[in-house]
């Protein structure tokens, strides 16, 4: 099938590449000419395991194309997917200007035959109605400009407007695998043409289990993504609150987690305590669902608490180490991990932003290392501390986890594999003055860290 994907970020590029890998003919559209030229030359703008190989292979094979305008492919495709960003507004609501801009361009161009417009971006309930209205308005405008009094009526043109919702459920760091082997595919549609096209499009992905393809009405599809991410965020914040209580009553959250997770009604996923969730999805989606609730007269008290717990959790390493170090001024703090999770360079809403910004502002000399996210974090800090040069001067982004001479404390914030198997005796020999290790992801245990001379702090144990 011939399809177009508008937007070449995490969602759009993975979606386009994986559809192409399964034999579809895909045009990836982005107004950023530099990015499109780079993709044509094999330069992938994001880090995602396995993506680069698929993009290069399908582009060379000729069924993955990169263009800067939807007009270059609109007459060829049966479906257009909008995968542009929906960043949060200041009030927490999703900013739909990019989605609606794609819809406007689609409405300007679709004049010859019905083509399905699909929202792949995470959008609040009711977005499809707004998209449909924008498309129809543009089609009516174009018809009047072209045919004058002989133009088709609004009612007649509405028959050509097919809108659907197909939310993504990709996890950064495993997005390719998630797309190629989905646990479910949700499609919101209200017409038979779109339904048949989706069945054809996703047929290669569900041959082992056709039940993975779930059709719903459009508002339900829009809600499913927000509800899913908010539930996962809720589990994380719940376990973080339990962990904080465990620390005060002498319990071990790892033991509690295993006991809870063995209950089949609960399961063991997303029960790991840590220093808070981040990334492009959970924080944004929780905020957006809270805002949607407020707009419809629902308080969403639970999600507000989830958000508050998460923000507080990000500061836990600071609270603990500030006390034992008697402040941070002049101290050398080594931070392992900057991305919000392993296998991605995404630092949006990552705990590292909160921890390192505060450390720098409080006068610490921060030495930070991440296997992949060094450059994205540098851009983030340049923005966070742009008006505070002395604090920015306190930050040193290093090239290996041992690339520093003196250390007073170590903070682990991301559970990259290279941080898991640490020989603490070697660490102590390198930095005999270092007394404290804060394990923000609970990947170490006290028994392996403290015997060599460190004081170990975990989350809830």
Short mmCIF file of C-alpha atoms in Angstrom, two decimals:
data_model
loop_
_atom_site.label_atom_id
_atom_site.label_comp_id
_atom_site.label_asym_id
_atom_site.label_seq_id
_atom_site.Cartn_x
_atom_site.Cartn_y
_atom_site.Cartn_z
CA UNK A 1 0.00 0.00 0.00
CA UNK A 2 1.12 3.57 -0.66
CA UNK A 3 1.06 5.72 2.48
CA UNK A 4 2.51 8.99 3.75
CA UNK A 5 3.84 9.76 7.24
CA UNK A 6 4.07 13.45 8.16
CA UNK A 7 6.73 14.10 10.80
CA UNK A 8 10.07 12.29 11.15
CA UNK A 9 10.54 12.28 14.91
CA UNK A 10 10.54 9.22 17.18
CA UNK A 11 7.06 8.12 16.13
CA UNK A 12 7.01 9.15 12.49
CA UNK A 13 10.39 7.79 11.44
CA UNK A 14 9.93 4.48 13.24
CA UNK A 15 6.42 4.10 11.80
CA UNK A 16 7.51 4.91 8.26
CA UNK A 17 10.60 2.70 8.37
CA UNK A 18 8.77 -0.31 9.83
CA UNK A 19 5.88 -0.07 7.35
CA UNK A 20 8.47 0.07 4.55
CA UNK A 21 10.32 -2.93 5.97
CA UNK A 22 7.09 -4.93 5.77
CA UNK A 23 6.69 -4.12 2.07
CA UNK A 24 4.58 -0.97 1.96
CA UNK A 25 5.58 2.04 -0.16
CA UNK A 26 6.13 4.93 2.26
CA UNK A 27 6.75 8.64 1.90
CA UNK A 28 8.10 10.33 5.02
CA UNK A 29 7.31 14.04 4.97
CA UNK A 30 8.98 16.78 7.01
CA UNK A 31 9.24 20.53 6.41
CA UNK A 32 12.79 20.49 7.82
CA UNK A 33 14.84 20.28 4.61
CA UNK A 34 18.07 19.73 6.51
CA UNK A 35 16.61 16.71 8.25
CA UNK A 36 15.19 15.28 5.00
CA UNK A 37 18.51 15.75 3.18
CA UNK A 38 20.25 14.05 6.08
CA UNK A 39 17.88 11.07 5.99
CA UNK A 40 18.54 10.67 2.27
CA UNK A 41 22.23 10.44 3.15
CA UNK A 42 21.73 7.95 5.96
CA UNK A 43 21.90 10.47 8.82
CA UNK A 44 19.35 9.44 11.46
CA UNK A 45 18.30 12.39 13.67
CA UNK A 46 17.40 10.24 16.70
CA UNK A 47 19.00 7.35 18.53
CA UNK A 48 16.86 4.24 18.42
CA UNK A 49 18.36 0.72 18.30
CA UNK A 50 17.87 -0.97 14.92
CA UNK A 51 16.28 2.04 13.21
CA UNK A 52 19.28 3.19 11.21
CA UNK A 53 19.70 -0.17 9.46
CA UNK A 54 16.03 -0.32 8.43
CA UNK A 55 15.98 3.26 7.12
CA UNK A 56 19.11 2.80 5.03
CA UNK A 57 18.00 -0.57 3.66
CA UNK A 58 14.49 0.51 2.67
CA UNK A 59 15.69 3.80 1.17
CA UNK A 60 18.23 1.96 -0.97
CA UNK A 61 15.57 -0.59 -1.97
CA UNK A 62 13.35 2.28 -3.13
CA UNK A 63 10.18 1.86 -1.05
CA UNK A 64 11.05 4.50 1.58
CA UNK A 65 11.07 8.08 0.31
CA UNK A 66 11.84 11.41 2.01
CA UNK A 67 10.14 14.62 0.85
CA UNK A 68 9.50 18.10 2.26
CA UNK A 69 5.91 18.60 1.11
CA UNK A 70 2.85 16.37 1.17
CA UNK A 71 2.06 17.65 -2.32
CA UNK A 72 4.90 15.50 -3.67
CA UNK A 73 3.07 12.28 -2.86
CA UNK A 74 -0.59 13.03 -2.12
CA UNK A 75 -1.83 11.71 -5.46
CA UNK A 76 -0.04 8.40 -4.85
CA UNK A 77 -1.18 7.52 -1.34
CA UNK A 78 -4.34 6.04 0.17
CA UNK A 79 -3.57 7.08 3.76
CA UNK A 80 -1.81 10.03 5.38
CA UNK A 81 -0.56 9.62 8.97
CA UNK A 82 0.04 12.70 11.10
CA UNK A 83 2.95 11.93 13.44
CA UNK A 84 3.96 15.48 14.34
CA UNK A 85 4.59 16.61 17.89
CA UNK A 86 1.93 17.62 20.41
CA UNK A 87 3.98 19.45 23.06
CA UNK A 88 2.27 20.62 26.24
CA UNK A 89 1.00 24.17 26.55
CA UNK A 90 1.71 26.08 29.76
CA UNK A 91 -1.62 24.92 31.20
CA UNK A 92 -0.79 21.26 30.50
CA UNK A 93 -3.10 20.87 27.51
CA UNK A 94 -1.75 19.36 24.29
CA UNK A 95 -0.69 21.90 21.67
CA UNK A 96 -2.44 20.78 18.48
CA UNK A 97 -1.13 23.47 16.15
CA UNK A 98 1.15 21.07 14.27
CA UNK A 99 -1.56 18.42 13.88
CA UNK A 100 -4.05 21.00 12.63
CA UNK A 101 -1.43 22.45 10.27
CA UNK A 102 -1.01 19.00 8.70
CA UNK A 103 -4.80 18.67 8.45
CA UNK A 104 -5.00 22.06 6.74
CA UNK A 105 -2.38 21.10 4.17
CA UNK A 106 -4.14 17.77 3.62
CA UNK A 107 -7.44 19.60 2.99
CA UNK A 108 -5.77 21.89 0.48
CA UNK A 109 -4.43 18.93 -1.50
CA UNK A 110 -7.07 16.17 -1.36
CA UNK A 111 -9.36 16.95 -4.27
CA UNK A 112 -9.39 13.89 -6.53
CA UNK A 113 -10.44 10.93 -4.37
CA UNK A 114 -11.11 9.90 -0.78
CA UNK A 115 -7.91 9.56 1.26
CA UNK A 116 -7.81 8.61 4.94
CA UNK A 117 -6.29 11.11 7.37
CA UNK A 118 -4.92 9.28 10.42
CA UNK A 119 -3.78 10.85 13.68
CA UNK A 120 -0.80 8.84 14.89
CA UNK A 121 0.30 11.53 17.32
CA UNK A 122 -0.93 11.35 20.89
CA UNK A 123 -3.93 13.70 20.92
CA UNK A 124 -6.74 14.41 23.39
CA UNK A 125 -10.28 13.20 22.90
CA UNK A 126 -12.08 15.40 20.39
CA UNK A 127 -9.07 16.06 18.16
CA UNK A 128 -10.49 14.04 15.27
CA UNK A 129 -13.52 16.34 15.17
CA UNK A 130 -11.26 19.38 14.97
CA UNK A 131 -9.15 17.73 12.28
CA UNK A 132 -12.20 16.82 10.24
CA UNK A 133 -13.53 20.39 10.46
CA UNK A 134 -10.22 21.87 9.30
CA UNK A 135 -10.04 19.47 6.35
CA UNK A 136 -13.61 20.16 5.26
CA UNK A 137 -13.13 23.92 5.52
CA UNK A 138 -10.06 23.75 3.28
CA UNK A 139 -11.82 21.52 0.75
CA UNK A 140 -14.81 23.90 0.58
CA UNK A 141 -12.49 26.86 0.16
CA UNK A 142 -10.54 25.14 -2.62
CA UNK A 143 -13.71 24.06 -4.41
CA UNK A 144 -15.13 27.59 -4.41
CA UNK A 145 -11.86 29.09 -5.64
CA UNK A 146 -11.61 26.51 -8.43
CA UNK A 147 -15.22 26.02 -9.58
CA UNK A 148 -17.09 29.06 -8.30
CA UNK A 149 -20.85 28.57 -8.36
CA UNK A 150 -20.39 25.05 -9.77
CA UNK A 151 -18.47 23.88 -6.72
CA UNK A 152 -19.69 20.86 -4.79
CA UNK A 153 -21.64 21.60 -1.63
CA UNK A 154 -20.19 21.16 1.85
CA UNK A 155 -22.40 18.10 2.38
CA UNK A 156 -21.11 16.51 -0.83
CA UNK A 157 -17.46 17.18 0.09
CA UNK A 158 -17.92 15.73 3.55
CA UNK A 159 -18.36 12.32 1.96
CA UNK A 160 -14.73 12.47 0.84
CA UNK A 161 -13.37 13.16 4.32
CA UNK A 162 -12.22 9.99 6.09
CA UNK A 163 -10.62 10.52 9.50
CA UNK A 164 -9.23 7.85 11.83
CA UNK A 165 -7.16 7.53 15.02
CA UNK A 166 -4.30 5.04 15.30
CA UNK A 167 -2.41 5.80 18.53
CA UNK A 168 1.16 4.59 18.93
CA UNK A 169 2.39 2.48 21.84
CA UNK A 170 6.12 2.62 21.23
CA UNK A 171 8.68 2.61 24.02
CA UNK A 172 11.82 4.62 23.34
CA UNK A 173 14.76 2.25 23.27
CA UNK A 174 12.66 -0.63 21.92
CA UNK A 175 10.41 1.21 19.46
CA UNK A 176 11.34 -0.88 16.41
CA UNK A 177 10.68 -4.14 18.23
CA UNK A 178 7.41 -2.75 19.64
CA UNK A 179 6.22 -1.79 16.16
CA UNK A 180 7.24 -5.03 14.46
CA UNK A 181 5.77 -7.23 17.22
CA UNK A 182 2.91 -5.22 18.74
CA UNK A 183 0.90 -6.49 21.69
CA UNK A 184 -2.10 -4.59 20.30
CA UNK A 185 -2.97 -2.22 17.45
CA UNK A 186 -5.77 0.21 18.23
CA UNK A 187 -7.71 1.85 15.41
CA UNK A 188 -10.53 4.32 15.88
CA UNK A 189 -12.63 4.61 12.76
CA UNK A 190 -16.26 5.04 11.80
CA UNK A 191 -16.33 4.07 8.12
CA UNK A 192 -15.88 0.78 6.31
CA UNK A 193 -13.34 2.11 3.78
CA UNK A 194 -10.87 3.08 6.49
CA UNK A 195 -11.41 -0.21 8.30
CA UNK A 196 -10.59 -2.25 5.22
CA UNK A 197 -7.47 -0.17 4.50
CA UNK A 198 -6.22 -0.65 8.05
CA UNK A 199 -6.76 -4.41 7.79
CA UNK A 200 -4.66 -4.47 4.63
CA UNK A 201 -2.00 -2.19 6.10
CA UNK A 202 -1.49 -4.15 9.32
CA UNK A 203 -2.04 -7.65 7.93
CA UNK A 204 1.73 -8.46 7.90
CA UNK A 205 1.97 -7.55 11.61
CA UNK A 206 -0.91 -9.71 12.88
CA UNK A 207 -0.67 -12.95 10.94
CA UNK A 208 0.05 -14.80 14.20
CA UNK A 209 -2.88 -13.21 16.04
CA UNK A 210 -5.55 -11.23 14.14
CA UNK A 211 -7.12 -10.33 17.49
CA UNK A 212 -4.30 -7.85 18.08
CA UNK A 213 -6.07 -5.44 15.72
CA UNK A 214 -8.71 -3.70 17.83
CA UNK A 215 -11.29 -1.43 16.21
CA UNK A 216 -13.07 1.17 18.33
CA UNK A 217 -14.90 4.43 17.87
CA UNK A 218 -12.56 7.41 17.44
CA UNK A 219 -12.98 9.04 20.89
CA UNK A 220 -12.21 5.71 22.58
CA UNK A 221 -9.03 5.26 20.52
CA UNK A 222 -7.91 8.76 21.47
CA UNK A 223 -8.58 8.02 25.14
CA UNK A 224 -6.85 4.61 25.19
CA UNK A 225 -3.35 6.07 24.71
CA UNK A 226 -3.73 8.65 27.49
CA UNK A 227 -5.36 6.16 29.84
CA UNK A 228 -2.65 3.56 29.21
CA UNK A 229 0.27 5.90 29.85
CA UNK A 230 -1.42 7.43 32.87
CA UNK A 231 -2.00 3.98 34.38
CA UNK A 232 1.69 3.12 33.98
CA UNK A 233 2.70 6.46 35.47
CA UNK A 234 0.35 5.76 38.37
CA UNK A 235 2.01 2.41 39.10
CA UNK A 236 5.43 4.08 39.12
CA UNK A 237 4.39 6.87 41.48
CA UNK A 238 2.56 4.39 43.72
CA UNK A 239 5.68 2.25 44.09
CA UNK A 240 7.80 5.33 44.74
CA UNK A 241 5.52 6.32 47.60
CA UNK A 242 5.67 2.78 48.96
CA UNK A 243 9.48 2.86 48.63
CA UNK A 244 9.74 6.10 50.58
CA UNK A 245 7.60 4.60 53.33
CA UNK A 246 9.69 1.40 53.29
CA UNK A 247 12.80 3.47 53.95
CA UNK A 248 11.22 4.96 57.05
CA UNK A 249 9.81 1.75 58.54
CA UNK A 250 12.79 -0.50 57.77
CA UNK A 251 11.26 -2.52 54.93
CA UNK A 252 12.94 -3.33 51.61
CA UNK A 253 10.97 -2.21 48.55
CA UNK A 254 12.58 -4.92 46.40
CA UNK A 255 11.07 -7.57 48.66
CA UNK A 256 7.75 -5.75 48.66
CA UNK A 257 7.77 -5.51 44.86
CA UNK A 258 8.42 -9.23 44.41
CA UNK A 259 5.64 -10.09 46.82
CA UNK A 260 3.19 -7.75 45.11
CA UNK A 261 4.18 -8.73 41.59
CA UNK A 262 3.57 -12.42 42.21
CA UNK A 263 -0.14 -11.63 42.58
CA UNK A 264 -1.54 -12.30 39.09
CA UNK A 265 -4.08 -9.54 39.58
CA UNK A 266 -1.23 -7.04 39.91
CA UNK A 267 1.65 -8.45 37.86
CA UNK A 268 5.26 -7.34 38.07
CA UNK A 269 5.48 -4.67 35.33
CA UNK A 270 6.17 -1.04 36.27
CA UNK A 271 6.59 -1.78 39.96
CA UNK A 272 10.21 -0.63 40.18
CA UNK A 273 10.97 2.24 42.54
CA UNK A 274 13.34 4.96 41.38
CA UNK A 275 13.93 8.68 41.16
CA UNK A 276 10.93 9.41 38.96
CA UNK A 277 9.72 8.89 35.40
CA UNK A 278 10.51 11.20 32.49
CA UNK A 279 10.59 11.20 28.70
CA UNK A 280 8.29 12.58 26.06
CA UNK A 281 5.17 10.58 26.94
CA UNK A 282 4.29 9.99 30.59
CA UNK A 283 4.73 13.56 31.91
CA UNK A 284 3.02 15.13 28.91
CA UNK A 285 0.17 12.64 28.74
CA UNK A 286 -0.62 12.81 32.46
CA UNK A 287 -0.79 16.61 32.23
CA UNK A 288 -2.98 16.47 29.14
CA UNK A 289 -5.40 13.98 30.69
CA UNK A 290 -5.67 16.14 33.81
CA UNK A 291 -6.46 19.13 31.60
CA UNK A 292 -9.04 17.16 29.60
CA UNK A 293 -10.69 16.18 32.86
CA UNK A 294 -10.81 19.77 34.07
CA UNK A 295 -12.34 20.91 30.79
CA UNK A 296 -15.08 18.34 31.26
CA UNK A 297 -15.76 18.88 34.95
CA UNK A 298 -13.68 16.00 36.32
CA UNK A 299 -11.10 16.76 39.02
CA UNK A 300 -8.69 13.89 38.15
CA UNK A 301 -7.41 13.97 41.75
CA UNK A 302 -5.48 10.70 41.45
CA UNK A 303 -3.48 11.84 38.43
CA UNK A 304 -2.66 15.15 40.11
CA UNK A 305 -1.22 13.16 43.01
CA UNK A 306 0.73 10.94 40.57
CA UNK A 307 2.27 14.04 39.03
CA UNK A 308 3.16 15.56 42.41
CA UNK A 309 4.77 12.35 43.68
CA UNK A 310 6.87 12.11 40.53
CA UNK A 311 8.16 15.66 40.74
CA UNK A 312 9.09 15.19 44.41
CA UNK A 313 10.85 11.90 43.64
CA UNK A 314 13.27 13.54 41.23
CA UNK A 315 14.72 15.57 44.12
CA UNK A 316 15.30 12.59 46.41
CA UNK A 317 19.03 12.24 45.58
CA UNK A 318 19.48 15.93 46.41
CA UNK A 319 17.68 15.72 49.76
CA UNK A 320 19.72 12.71 50.86
CA UNK A 321 23.17 13.82 49.72
CA UNK A 322 22.73 17.44 50.75
CA UNK A 323 22.31 16.20 54.32
CA UNK A 324 25.25 13.78 54.46
CA UNK A 325 27.63 16.08 52.55
CA UNK A 326 26.60 19.14 54.57
CA UNK A 327 25.74 21.00 51.38
CA UNK A 328 27.11 20.80 47.85
CA UNK A 329 29.28 23.88 47.53
CA UNK A 330 32.76 22.88 46.37
CA UNK A 331 31.88 19.17 46.30
CA UNK A 332 32.69 16.98 43.28
CA UNK A 333 29.61 14.97 42.29
CA UNK A 334 29.77 12.25 39.65
CA UNK A 335 26.51 11.49 37.83
CA UNK A 336 26.08 8.28 35.85
CA UNK A 337 23.25 8.47 33.32
CA UNK A 338 21.46 11.45 31.76
CA UNK A 339 18.70 10.04 29.54
CA UNK A 340 15.34 9.32 31.14
CA UNK A 341 15.83 5.59 30.44
CA UNK A 342 18.44 3.32 28.80
CA UNK A 343 18.77 2.87 25.03
CA UNK A 344 17.68 6.40 24.14
CA UNK A 345 19.24 9.87 23.95
CA UNK A 346 16.00 11.51 25.09
CA UNK A 347 16.49 13.70 28.18
CA UNK A 348 13.08 15.38 28.18
CA UNK A 349 11.68 15.54 31.74
CA UNK A 350 14.54 13.26 32.87
CA UNK A 351 15.49 13.33 36.58
CA UNK A 352 18.98 14.39 35.48
CA UNK A 353 17.64 17.82 34.55
CA UNK A 354 16.37 18.44 38.08
CA UNK A 355 19.32 16.88 39.90
CA UNK A 356 22.12 18.44 37.88
CA UNK A 357 20.53 21.89 37.62
CA UNK A 358 20.16 22.03 41.39
CA UNK A 359 23.67 20.72 42.03
CA UNK A 360 25.21 23.32 39.72
CA UNK A 361 23.17 26.15 41.22
CA UNK A 362 24.21 25.07 44.72
CA UNK A 363 27.88 25.26 43.82
CA UNK A 364 28.79 21.63 43.19
CA UNK A 365 31.27 20.61 40.51
CA UNK A 366 29.24 18.11 38.50
CA UNK A 367 30.88 15.49 36.29
CA UNK A 368 28.24 13.71 34.23
CA UNK A 369 28.49 10.77 31.85
CA UNK A 370 26.00 9.03 29.57
CA UNK A 371 26.84 6.56 26.76
CA UNK A 372 24.52 8.25 24.24
CA UNK A 373 22.79 11.37 25.60
CA UNK A 374 25.74 13.74 26.05
CA UNK A 375 24.83 16.14 23.24
CA UNK A 376 21.08 16.21 23.87
CA UNK A 377 21.72 16.86 27.56
CA UNK A 378 24.18 19.65 26.76
CA UNK A 379 21.51 21.41 24.71
CA UNK A 380 19.05 20.94 27.56
CA UNK A 381 21.43 22.43 30.14
CA UNK A 382 22.40 25.30 27.87
CA UNK A 383 18.71 26.19 27.89
CA UNK A 384 18.12 25.53 31.61
CA UNK A 385 21.14 27.51 32.79
CA UNK A 386 21.48 30.03 29.97
CA UNK A 387 21.01 32.95 32.39
CA UNK A 388 23.37 31.56 35.01
CA UNK A 389 26.89 31.26 33.61
CA UNK A 390 28.57 30.37 36.92
CA UNK A 391 26.25 27.36 37.29
CA UNK A 392 26.82 26.25 33.71
CA UNK A 393 30.57 26.47 34.31
CA UNK A 394 30.13 23.95 37.14
CA UNK A 395 28.95 21.25 34.71
CA UNK A 396 31.47 18.97 33.01
CA UNK A 397 30.21 16.37 30.52
CA UNK A 398 32.81 13.62 30.49
CA UNK A 399 33.59 10.83 28.00
CA UNK A 400 33.65 7.81 30.31
CA UNK A 401 32.28 6.86 33.70
CA UNK A 402 35.76 7.15 35.25
CA UNK A 403 36.88 10.34 33.51
CA UNK A 404 37.33 12.50 36.65
CA UNK A 405 40.12 12.82 39.24
CA UNK A 406 38.30 13.47 42.52
CA UNK A 407 34.79 12.45 43.59
CA UNK A 408 32.87 13.06 46.81
CA UNK A 409 29.69 11.20 45.83
CA UNK A 410 28.29 9.13 42.96
CA UNK A 411 24.69 9.38 41.78
CA UNK A 412 23.27 6.79 39.37
CA UNK A 413 20.24 8.14 37.46
CA UNK A 414 19.93 5.85 34.41
CA UNK A 415 20.30 2.06 34.46
CA UNK A 416 22.45 1.68 31.34
CA UNK A 417 23.96 -1.80 31.10
CA UNK A 418 27.53 -0.53 31.48
CA UNK A 419 26.65 0.79 34.95
CA UNK A 420 25.24 -2.51 36.20
CA UNK A 421 28.39 -4.58 36.75
CA UNK A 422 30.64 -2.20 38.67
CA UNK A 423 33.69 -3.45 40.58
CA UNK A 424 33.36 -1.29 43.69
CA UNK A 425 36.83 -2.18 44.92
CA UNK A 426 38.30 -0.61 41.78
CA UNK A 427 36.04 2.42 42.24
CA UNK A 428 37.24 2.87 45.82
CA UNK A 429 40.89 2.59 44.81
CA UNK A 430 40.38 5.26 42.15
CA UNK A 431 38.50 7.64 44.45
CA UNK A 432 39.40 6.82 48.07
CA UNK A 433 37.91 10.16 49.16
CA UNK A 434 34.45 9.20 47.80
CA UNK A 435 32.14 8.18 50.64
CA UNK A 436 28.62 8.03 49.21
CA UNK A 437 26.79 6.18 46.42
CA UNK A 438 23.18 7.11 45.63
CA UNK A 439 21.51 4.43 43.53
CA UNK A 440 18.58 6.17 41.86
CA UNK A 441 17.42 3.02 40.04
CA UNK A 442 18.02 0.31 42.66
CA UNK A 443 20.37 -1.71 40.46
CA UNK A 444 22.99 -2.23 43.19
CA UNK A 445 22.78 -3.74 46.64
CA UNK A 446 24.20 -2.61 49.94
CA UNK A 447 26.12 -5.87 50.43
CA UNK A 448 28.33 -5.24 47.38
CA UNK A 449 28.87 -1.50 47.88
CA UNK A 450 29.35 -0.87 51.60
CA UNK A 451 32.02 -3.50 52.48
CA UNK A 452 34.63 -1.60 50.42
CA UNK A 453 34.04 1.68 52.26
CA UNK A 454 31.06 3.48 50.70
CA UNK A 455 27.78 4.49 52.34
CA UNK A 456 24.99 3.20 50.08
CA UNK A 457 21.64 4.91 49.54
CA UNK A 458 18.91 3.28 47.45
CA UNK A 459 15.23 3.99 46.94
CA UNK A 460 13.17 2.36 49.69
CA UNK A 461 15.81 0.02 51.07
#
